[in-house]
Short mmCIF file of C-alpha atoms in Angstrom, two decimals:
data_model
loop_
_atom_site.label_atom_id
_atom_site.label_comp_id
_atom_site.label_asym_id
_atom_site.label_seq_id
_atom_site.Cartn_x
_atom_site.Cartn_y
_atom_site.Cartn_z
CA VAL A 10 93.38 137.99 123.35
CA PHE A 11 96.55 139.06 125.19
CA VAL A 12 97.87 140.90 122.11
CA GLN A 13 94.53 142.67 121.61
CA GLU A 14 94.40 143.84 125.22
CA PHE A 15 98.09 144.64 125.60
CA PRO A 16 99.43 145.47 122.10
CA LYS A 17 102.29 147.56 123.50
CA SER A 18 103.40 144.95 126.00
CA GLU A 19 106.99 143.74 125.71
CA ARG A 20 105.61 140.22 125.68
CA ALA A 21 103.08 140.74 122.85
CA GLU A 22 105.60 139.74 120.17
CA GLU A 23 106.61 136.66 122.14
CA VAL A 24 102.97 135.64 122.59
CA MET A 25 102.31 135.84 118.84
CA PHE A 26 105.52 133.95 118.05
CA LEU A 27 104.57 131.16 120.48
CA LYS A 28 101.04 131.11 119.04
CA GLY A 29 102.52 130.39 115.61
CA MET A 30 104.76 127.65 117.01
CA THR A 31 101.76 126.08 118.73
CA ALA A 32 99.89 126.03 115.42
CA LEU A 33 102.82 124.21 113.82
CA GLN A 34 102.96 121.70 116.66
CA ASN A 35 99.23 121.10 116.17
CA GLU A 36 99.90 120.44 112.47
CA ASP A 37 98.04 123.56 111.36
CA PRO A 38 100.59 125.29 109.08
CA GLU A 39 97.95 127.55 107.53
CA ALA A 40 97.17 129.07 110.93
CA ALA A 41 100.91 129.42 111.58
CA VAL A 42 101.46 131.38 108.35
CA LYS A 43 98.59 133.75 109.22
CA THR A 44 99.88 134.29 112.75
CA TYR A 45 103.44 134.98 111.62
CA ALA A 46 102.27 137.30 108.84
CA ASP A 47 100.23 139.27 111.40
CA LEU A 48 103.29 139.42 113.66
CA LEU A 49 105.41 140.97 110.92
CA VAL A 50 102.67 143.52 110.11
CA LYS A 51 102.21 144.59 113.73
CA TYR A 52 105.87 144.44 114.70
CA PRO A 53 107.94 144.82 111.49
CA GLU A 54 111.19 145.16 113.46
CA THR A 55 110.47 142.27 115.80
CA LYS A 56 113.43 140.43 117.27
CA TYR A 57 111.82 137.23 115.90
CA LYS A 58 112.01 138.47 112.29
CA GLU A 59 114.69 135.98 111.22
CA ASP A 60 113.01 133.02 112.94
CA VAL A 61 109.61 134.00 111.56
CA ALA A 62 110.97 134.02 108.00
CA VAL A 63 112.07 130.39 108.41
CA MET A 64 108.83 129.40 110.11
CA ILE A 65 106.71 130.86 107.32
CA ALA A 66 108.72 128.99 104.68
CA ASN A 67 108.51 125.76 106.73
CA SER A 68 104.76 126.23 107.13
CA LYS A 69 104.30 126.62 103.38
CA PHE A 70 106.39 123.47 102.93
CA GLY A 71 104.04 121.68 105.33
CA MET A 72 101.07 122.91 103.27
CA GLY A 73 102.57 121.42 100.11
CA LEU A 74 103.29 124.85 98.61
CA TYR A 75 106.78 123.78 97.59
CA ASP A 76 107.43 126.47 94.96
CA GLU A 77 106.46 129.23 97.40
CA ALA A 78 108.48 127.67 100.19
CA ARG A 79 111.53 127.36 97.94
CA ALA A 80 111.24 131.02 96.94
CA ASP A 81 111.02 131.98 100.63
CA TYR A 82 114.07 129.86 101.47
CA GLU A 83 116.04 131.51 98.66
CA ALA A 84 115.05 134.99 99.89
CA PHE A 85 116.02 134.03 103.44
CA LEU A 86 119.54 133.01 102.39
CA LYS A 87 120.02 136.34 100.59
CA THR A 88 118.87 138.26 103.66
CA TYR A 89 120.49 136.12 106.37
CA PRO A 90 123.44 134.31 104.75
CA GLN A 91 125.21 133.81 108.09
CA SER A 92 122.12 132.61 109.99
CA THR A 93 122.38 129.61 112.27
CA SER A 94 119.44 128.24 110.26
CA ALA A 95 121.33 128.53 106.96
CA SER A 96 122.31 124.84 106.86
CA GLU A 97 118.70 123.74 107.32
CA VAL A 98 117.45 126.20 104.72
CA HIS A 99 120.13 125.14 102.22
CA TYR A 100 118.92 121.55 102.66
CA ARG A 101 115.24 122.38 102.44
CA MET A 102 115.63 123.97 99.02
CA PRO A 103 116.40 120.67 97.21
CA LEU A 104 113.90 118.98 99.51
CA CYS A 105 111.21 121.15 97.91
CA LEU A 106 112.24 119.67 94.56
CA VAL A 107 112.05 116.11 95.91
CA PHE A 108 108.55 116.57 97.31
CA SER A 109 107.32 118.29 94.14
CA GLY A 110 108.57 115.38 92.02
CA GLN A 111 111.41 117.26 90.31
CA TYR A 112 113.81 114.38 90.90
CA GLU A 113 116.44 115.05 88.25
CA LYS A 114 116.96 118.64 89.40
CA ALA A 115 116.91 117.50 93.03
CA ILE A 116 119.72 114.98 92.39
CA GLY A 117 122.10 117.74 91.35
CA GLU A 118 121.24 120.00 94.29
CA LEU A 119 121.33 117.19 96.86
CA ASN A 120 124.76 116.08 95.67
CA ALA A 121 125.98 119.69 95.84
CA PHE A 122 124.59 120.08 99.36
CA ILE A 123 126.25 116.87 100.56
CA GLN A 124 129.63 117.86 99.11
CA ALA A 125 129.50 121.40 100.53
CA ASN A 126 128.12 120.48 103.97
CA ALA A 127 129.90 117.29 105.00
CA ASP A 128 129.43 118.02 108.72
CA SER A 129 125.79 119.06 108.50
CA PRO A 130 123.32 116.99 110.54
CA TYR A 131 121.10 116.99 107.43
CA VAL A 132 123.56 115.01 105.29
CA PRO A 133 122.25 111.54 106.32
CA ASP A 134 118.69 112.49 105.38
CA ALA A 135 119.98 114.11 102.18
CA ASN A 136 121.58 110.78 101.24
CA TYR A 137 118.27 109.02 101.88
CA ARG A 138 116.40 111.53 99.69
CA LEU A 139 119.06 111.09 97.02
CA ILE A 140 118.31 107.35 96.91
CA VAL A 141 114.60 108.17 96.54
CA CYS A 142 115.41 110.39 93.54
CA TYR A 143 117.67 107.80 91.92
CA PHE A 144 114.97 105.17 92.42
CA ALA A 145 112.42 107.39 90.65
CA ALA A 146 114.86 107.66 87.75
CA ALA A 147 115.40 103.87 87.79
CA VAL A 148 111.66 103.28 87.53
CA ASN A 149 111.63 105.39 84.38
CA ASP A 150 114.78 103.79 82.93
CA LYS A 151 113.87 100.21 83.83
CA THR A 152 117.45 99.03 83.28
CA GLY A 153 119.46 96.58 85.31
CA ASP A 154 122.24 99.14 85.81
CA SER A 155 119.81 101.65 87.32
CA TYR A 156 118.43 99.14 89.81
CA ASN A 157 121.88 97.83 90.70
CA LYS A 158 122.90 101.41 91.46
CA ILE A 159 120.01 101.71 93.92
CA ILE A 160 121.00 98.45 95.61
CA LYS A 161 124.60 99.67 95.99
CA LEU A 162 123.48 103.04 97.37
CA THR A 163 121.23 101.38 99.96
CA GLU A 164 124.05 99.07 101.04
CA ASP A 165 126.39 102.04 101.46
CA PHE A 166 123.72 103.91 103.42
CA GLU A 167 123.19 100.97 105.78
CA LYS A 168 126.94 100.71 106.46
CA GLN A 169 127.32 104.44 107.02
CA TYR A 170 124.11 105.07 108.99
CA PRO A 171 123.12 101.77 110.70
CA ASP A 172 120.95 103.57 113.27
CA HIS A 173 119.28 106.11 111.00
CA PRO A 174 115.48 106.33 111.54
CA SER A 175 114.89 106.08 107.78
CA LEU A 176 116.88 102.85 107.37
CA ALA A 177 113.67 100.79 107.13
CA ASP A 178 112.55 102.97 104.21
CA VAL A 179 115.97 102.57 102.60
CA LEU A 180 115.63 98.79 102.93
CA ALA A 181 112.19 99.04 101.34
CA LEU A 182 113.80 100.80 98.39
CA ARG A 183 116.38 98.00 98.20
CA GLY A 184 113.57 95.46 98.10
CA ASP A 185 111.79 97.48 95.41
CA ALA A 186 115.02 97.68 93.42
CA TYR A 187 115.46 93.90 93.56
CA VAL A 188 111.85 93.47 92.39
CA GLY A 189 112.48 95.92 89.55
CA LEU A 190 115.68 94.07 88.65
CA THR A 191 113.74 90.79 88.54
CA ASP A 192 111.21 92.33 86.15
CA THR A 193 113.95 93.66 83.84
CA PRO A 194 114.27 91.49 80.69
CA GLY A 195 117.24 89.13 80.78
CA ASN A 196 117.61 89.11 84.56
CA GLU A 197 117.07 86.16 86.88
CA SER A 198 114.77 86.30 89.88
CA HIS A 199 115.94 88.33 92.85
CA ASP A 200 112.75 87.81 94.86
CA SER A 201 114.66 86.10 97.67
CA GLU A 202 116.98 89.10 98.12
CA ALA A 203 113.98 91.45 97.92
CA ALA A 204 112.07 89.53 100.59
CA SER A 205 115.13 89.54 102.86
CA ALA A 206 115.44 93.32 102.51
CA TYR A 207 111.75 93.83 103.22
CA LEU A 208 111.82 91.52 106.25
CA LYS A 209 114.80 93.35 107.73
CA GLY A 210 113.08 96.66 107.05
CA SER A 211 109.95 95.51 108.86
CA LYS A 212 111.99 94.73 111.97
CA LEU A 213 113.64 98.18 111.94
CA ALA A 214 110.59 100.25 111.01
CA LYS A 215 109.84 103.23 113.24
CA ASP A 216 106.36 103.92 111.91
CA GLU A 217 103.28 101.90 111.00
CA GLU A 218 103.35 102.71 107.28
CA SER A 219 106.93 101.52 106.82
CA LEU A 220 106.34 98.39 108.88
CA ASN A 221 103.22 97.43 106.95
CA TYR A 222 104.80 98.04 103.56
CA ASN A 223 107.96 96.07 104.28
CA LEU A 224 106.25 93.16 106.00
CA PHE A 225 103.47 92.58 103.52
CA GLU A 226 105.69 93.10 100.46
CA ALA A 227 107.81 90.23 101.82
CA VAL A 228 104.64 88.18 102.34
CA LYS A 229 103.58 88.80 98.73
CA LEU A 230 106.89 87.47 97.43
CA TRP A 231 106.81 84.39 99.67
CA GLN A 232 103.23 83.78 98.59
CA LYS A 233 104.33 84.02 94.95
CA HIS A 234 106.85 81.23 95.50
CA GLY A 235 104.73 79.12 97.85
CA GLU A 236 107.04 79.71 100.81
CA TRP A 237 104.26 79.42 103.36
CA GLU A 238 106.45 78.39 106.27
CA LYS A 239 108.36 81.68 105.97
CA ILE A 240 105.06 83.56 106.07
CA ASN A 241 104.04 81.62 109.15
CA VAL A 242 107.29 82.37 110.98
CA ALA A 243 107.59 86.04 110.00
CA LEU A 244 103.98 86.92 110.78
CA GLY A 245 104.04 84.83 113.93
CA ASP A 246 107.04 86.84 115.17
CA PHE A 247 105.32 90.09 114.18
CA ILE A 248 102.15 89.17 116.11
CA LYS A 249 104.17 88.13 119.14
CA ASP A 250 106.11 91.41 119.17
CA ASN A 251 103.15 93.63 118.23
CA PRO A 252 99.95 92.02 119.59
CA ASP A 253 98.01 95.29 119.57
CA HIS A 254 99.26 96.57 116.20
CA PRO A 255 96.44 97.55 113.78
CA SER A 256 97.80 95.03 111.25
CA ALA A 257 98.01 92.16 113.74
CA SER A 258 94.53 90.95 112.81
CA MET A 259 95.40 90.80 109.11
CA ALA A 260 98.66 89.06 109.96
CA LYS A 261 96.70 86.39 111.84
CA TYR A 262 94.52 85.83 108.79
CA TRP A 263 97.63 85.13 106.71
CA VAL A 264 99.06 82.83 109.37
CA GLY A 265 95.90 80.74 109.03
CA ARG A 266 96.18 80.82 105.25
CA SER A 267 99.78 79.64 105.48
CA LEU A 268 98.69 76.69 107.60
CA LEU A 269 96.04 75.77 105.05
CA LYS A 270 98.56 75.95 102.22
CA GLN A 271 100.78 73.59 104.19
CA LYS A 272 97.86 71.12 104.41
CA LYS A 273 97.56 71.68 108.16
CA ASP A 274 93.78 72.01 108.03
CA ALA A 275 93.05 70.92 111.58
CA GLU A 276 95.64 73.33 112.98
CA ALA A 277 94.32 76.14 110.77
CA LYS A 278 90.77 75.48 111.93
CA GLN A 279 91.68 75.69 115.60
CA PHE A 280 93.87 78.75 114.98
CA TYR A 281 91.09 80.64 113.21
CA ALA A 282 88.49 79.63 115.78
CA LYS A 283 90.68 80.88 118.64
CA GLU A 284 91.42 84.21 116.96
CA ILE A 285 87.80 84.76 115.91
CA LYS A 286 86.55 84.01 119.40
CA GLU A 287 89.04 86.39 121.00
CA ASN A 288 88.34 89.29 118.60
CA MET A 289 84.65 88.90 117.71
CA SER A 290 83.53 91.73 119.99
CA GLN A 291 85.90 94.32 118.47
CA PRO A 292 84.31 95.91 115.38
CA ARG A 293 87.55 97.52 114.19
CA LYS A 294 89.32 94.19 113.82
CA ASP A 295 88.45 94.06 110.12
CA ALA A 296 90.20 90.78 109.34
CA VAL A 297 87.86 88.85 111.65
CA GLU A 298 85.30 88.46 108.84
CA MET A 299 88.00 87.14 106.52
CA MET A 300 88.92 84.54 109.12
CA ILE A 301 85.24 83.65 109.55
CA ARG A 302 84.91 83.07 105.81
CA GLU A 303 87.97 80.79 105.79
CA LEU A 304 86.69 78.83 108.79
CA VAL A 305 83.23 78.41 107.31
CA GLN A 306 84.67 77.25 103.99
CA MET A 307 86.65 74.57 105.82
CA LEU A 308 83.57 73.41 107.70
CA SER A 309 81.42 73.30 104.56
CA LYS A 310 83.79 71.09 102.58
CA LYS A 311 82.34 67.65 101.80
CA ARG A 312 84.38 64.98 103.49
CA LYS A 313 84.81 61.70 101.69
CA VAL A 314 84.51 58.59 103.78
CA GLN A 315 86.10 55.55 102.20
CA ALA A 316 85.13 52.07 103.34
CA ALA A 317 88.16 50.26 104.67
CA THR A 318 88.83 46.59 104.04
CA ALA A 319 90.39 44.33 106.64
CA PRO A 320 93.60 42.62 105.58
CA ALA A 321 93.48 38.91 104.72
CA PRO A 322 94.23 36.56 107.63
CA GLU A 323 97.82 35.36 107.80
CA GLY A 324 98.40 32.44 105.38
CA ALA A 325 95.13 32.99 103.50
CA ALA A 326 95.09 32.83 99.71
CA PRO A 327 95.07 36.11 97.80
CA GLY A 328 91.62 37.55 97.29
CA THR A 329 90.29 36.22 100.59
CA GLU A 330 90.46 39.44 102.55
CA GLY A 331 88.55 39.56 105.78
CA ALA A 332 85.30 41.30 106.45
CA ALA A 333 85.30 45.10 106.37
CA PRO A 334 85.71 46.72 109.79
CA PRO A 335 83.01 49.06 111.12
CA PRO A 336 82.97 52.35 109.16
CA PRO A 337 84.42 55.45 110.88
CA PRO A 338 81.94 57.70 112.69
CA PRO A 339 80.22 60.22 110.41
CA PRO A 340 81.77 63.69 110.35
CA GLN A 341 80.34 66.30 112.73
CA ASP A 342 77.51 68.40 111.35
CA PRO A 343 79.07 71.69 110.08
CA GLU A 344 76.51 73.86 111.87
CA ALA A 345 77.05 72.08 115.17
CA GLU A 346 80.81 72.30 114.74
CA LEU A 347 80.57 76.03 114.01
CA ASP A 348 78.55 76.47 117.20
CA SER A 349 81.15 74.58 119.20
CA LEU A 350 84.00 76.64 117.77
CA ILE A 351 82.72 80.23 117.92
CA GLY A 352 79.20 80.09 119.39
CA GLY A 353 78.09 79.92 123.00
CA ASP A 354 76.69 82.24 125.65
CA GLU A 355 79.71 84.57 125.68
CA THR A 356 79.34 85.23 121.96
CA MET A 357 75.67 86.12 122.27
CA LYS A 358 76.27 88.57 125.15
CA ASN A 359 77.94 91.06 122.82
CA ARG A 360 76.13 92.67 119.89
CA THR A 361 79.14 92.79 117.56
CA SER A 362 79.99 89.16 118.37
CA THR A 363 76.39 88.15 117.74
CA ALA A 364 76.35 89.95 114.39
CA ARG A 365 79.51 88.17 113.30
CA TYR A 366 78.07 84.86 114.47
CA PHE A 367 75.00 85.47 112.28
CA LEU A 368 77.34 86.28 109.38
CA ALA A 369 79.10 82.96 109.91
CA LYS A 370 75.74 81.17 109.89
CA ALA A 371 74.69 83.02 106.73
CA LEU A 372 77.93 82.12 104.95
CA LEU A 373 77.63 78.49 106.00
CA ALA A 374 74.10 78.36 104.61
CA GLN A 375 75.30 80.02 101.39
CA PHE A 376 78.16 77.56 100.90
CA ARG A 377 75.71 74.69 101.47
CA GLY A 378 73.32 76.09 98.86
CA ASP A 379 70.53 77.12 101.27
CA ALA A 380 69.65 80.63 100.11
CA LYS A 381 66.51 80.80 102.26
CA LEU A 382 68.41 80.10 105.47
CA ARG A 383 71.16 82.51 104.42
CA ASP A 384 68.62 85.32 103.99
CA THR A 385 67.12 84.53 107.38
CA TYR A 386 70.42 85.35 109.06
CA TYR A 387 71.02 88.43 106.92
CA ASP A 388 67.56 89.68 107.84
CA GLN A 389 68.49 89.36 111.51
CA LEU A 390 71.56 91.50 110.88
CA ALA A 391 69.27 94.31 109.75
CA ASP A 392 68.22 94.81 113.39
CA PHE A 393 71.72 95.92 114.44
CA GLU A 394 72.88 99.53 114.82
CA ALA A 395 75.63 100.71 112.50
CA SER A 396 77.92 101.30 115.51
CA GLU A 397 77.62 97.61 116.40
CA LEU A 398 78.86 96.41 113.00
CA SER A 399 82.33 96.34 111.49
CA ALA A 400 83.06 98.12 108.22
CA TYR A 401 82.96 94.76 106.43
CA LEU A 402 79.52 93.89 107.86
CA LEU A 403 78.15 97.32 106.94
CA GLY A 404 79.31 96.73 103.37
CA GLN A 405 77.81 93.25 103.33
CA MET A 406 74.47 94.54 104.56
CA ALA A 407 74.46 97.33 101.96
CA ASP A 408 75.09 94.80 99.19
CA TYR A 409 72.43 92.45 100.55
CA ASN A 410 69.80 95.20 100.83
CA ILE A 411 70.52 96.43 97.28
CA THR A 412 70.24 92.89 95.91
CA LYS A 413 67.03 92.33 97.85
CA ALA A 414 65.50 95.62 96.67
CA THR A 415 66.47 94.92 93.06
CA ALA A 416 64.89 91.45 93.20
CA ALA A 417 61.68 92.91 94.65
CA HIS A 418 61.25 95.27 91.68
CA GLU A 419 61.85 92.67 89.02
#
């Protein structure tokens, strides 16, 4: 509006330049390119001409137009070879190759950039991208030498840049390289080294994606080898340090699973019940239904009660054991136990909690072979609004309604 009303104002160019920067900050590179292009048309000799050329190329890079961005970077260097932005632009040219999957070509250009710009602030990131490219080549080669090279490069990177923000991703690549080395014919298992790299990466991760990848790749390897105590400890630490993390709910599910695998059924039951109760009212805690299923399966297991025999009185002849003691009390009814663990007035005060409680009842009926009772609870779930149900429950209800409709037409 300002530019339209005051096109000859000394500040009009500045306003358009700032408008483009704002678009970039709002992650709208397409709008930034349009704004900067308009700026160059209206003010071809603008004092921002050099900066705008970089911004347009960066915007195209952000849009995934890597070939166009690379061409713009190349043109910039020919026009402004002594620019203060030259180091960044020199680096972004091979970066275009990395992001467009041209790894072999990128390796040569990244190595050349590193050798020619030893003092550039972009060298650490260039070394990280170089490892990414070498890893892509290793995946194609599938040789022990290729994976060992990746491991060595990641170790060198960690020594040289111990505080680099991408170190967690570098450690993930080390873990991946150890996994690849394990899968290479003739090599022994390196799963332990891979899990250690992933675990360390999860503790250093600066973003959610890196944390999740590292942590749960380690969990997969421990699960493969039955190292459930390690899963318990690692995920327990993660939950303690990140109680509100989006993955905390899934981590709690796996903590319960680790307890079950260690034959700690009673502890697992109480753990799941506590976590379910605390998170039942939050529809976006997707792992709650998984915990409910595990809890219900535990409750529905048939418990064997063996009659005990009293030992023979002291000095009695063999075969003259005493009378059997009174049998142990019968196990608690599963439905009553479920109510005591996750039911109650507080549960029924919240619609999402109530829906999940009905799901638990339906699953219990299903595991006990009572299809009629199961359907009774599913029918009650049909009365809930979509906003009151988790994604899992919405899926369950869709499947149930399709099955019910199909049966009605048969």
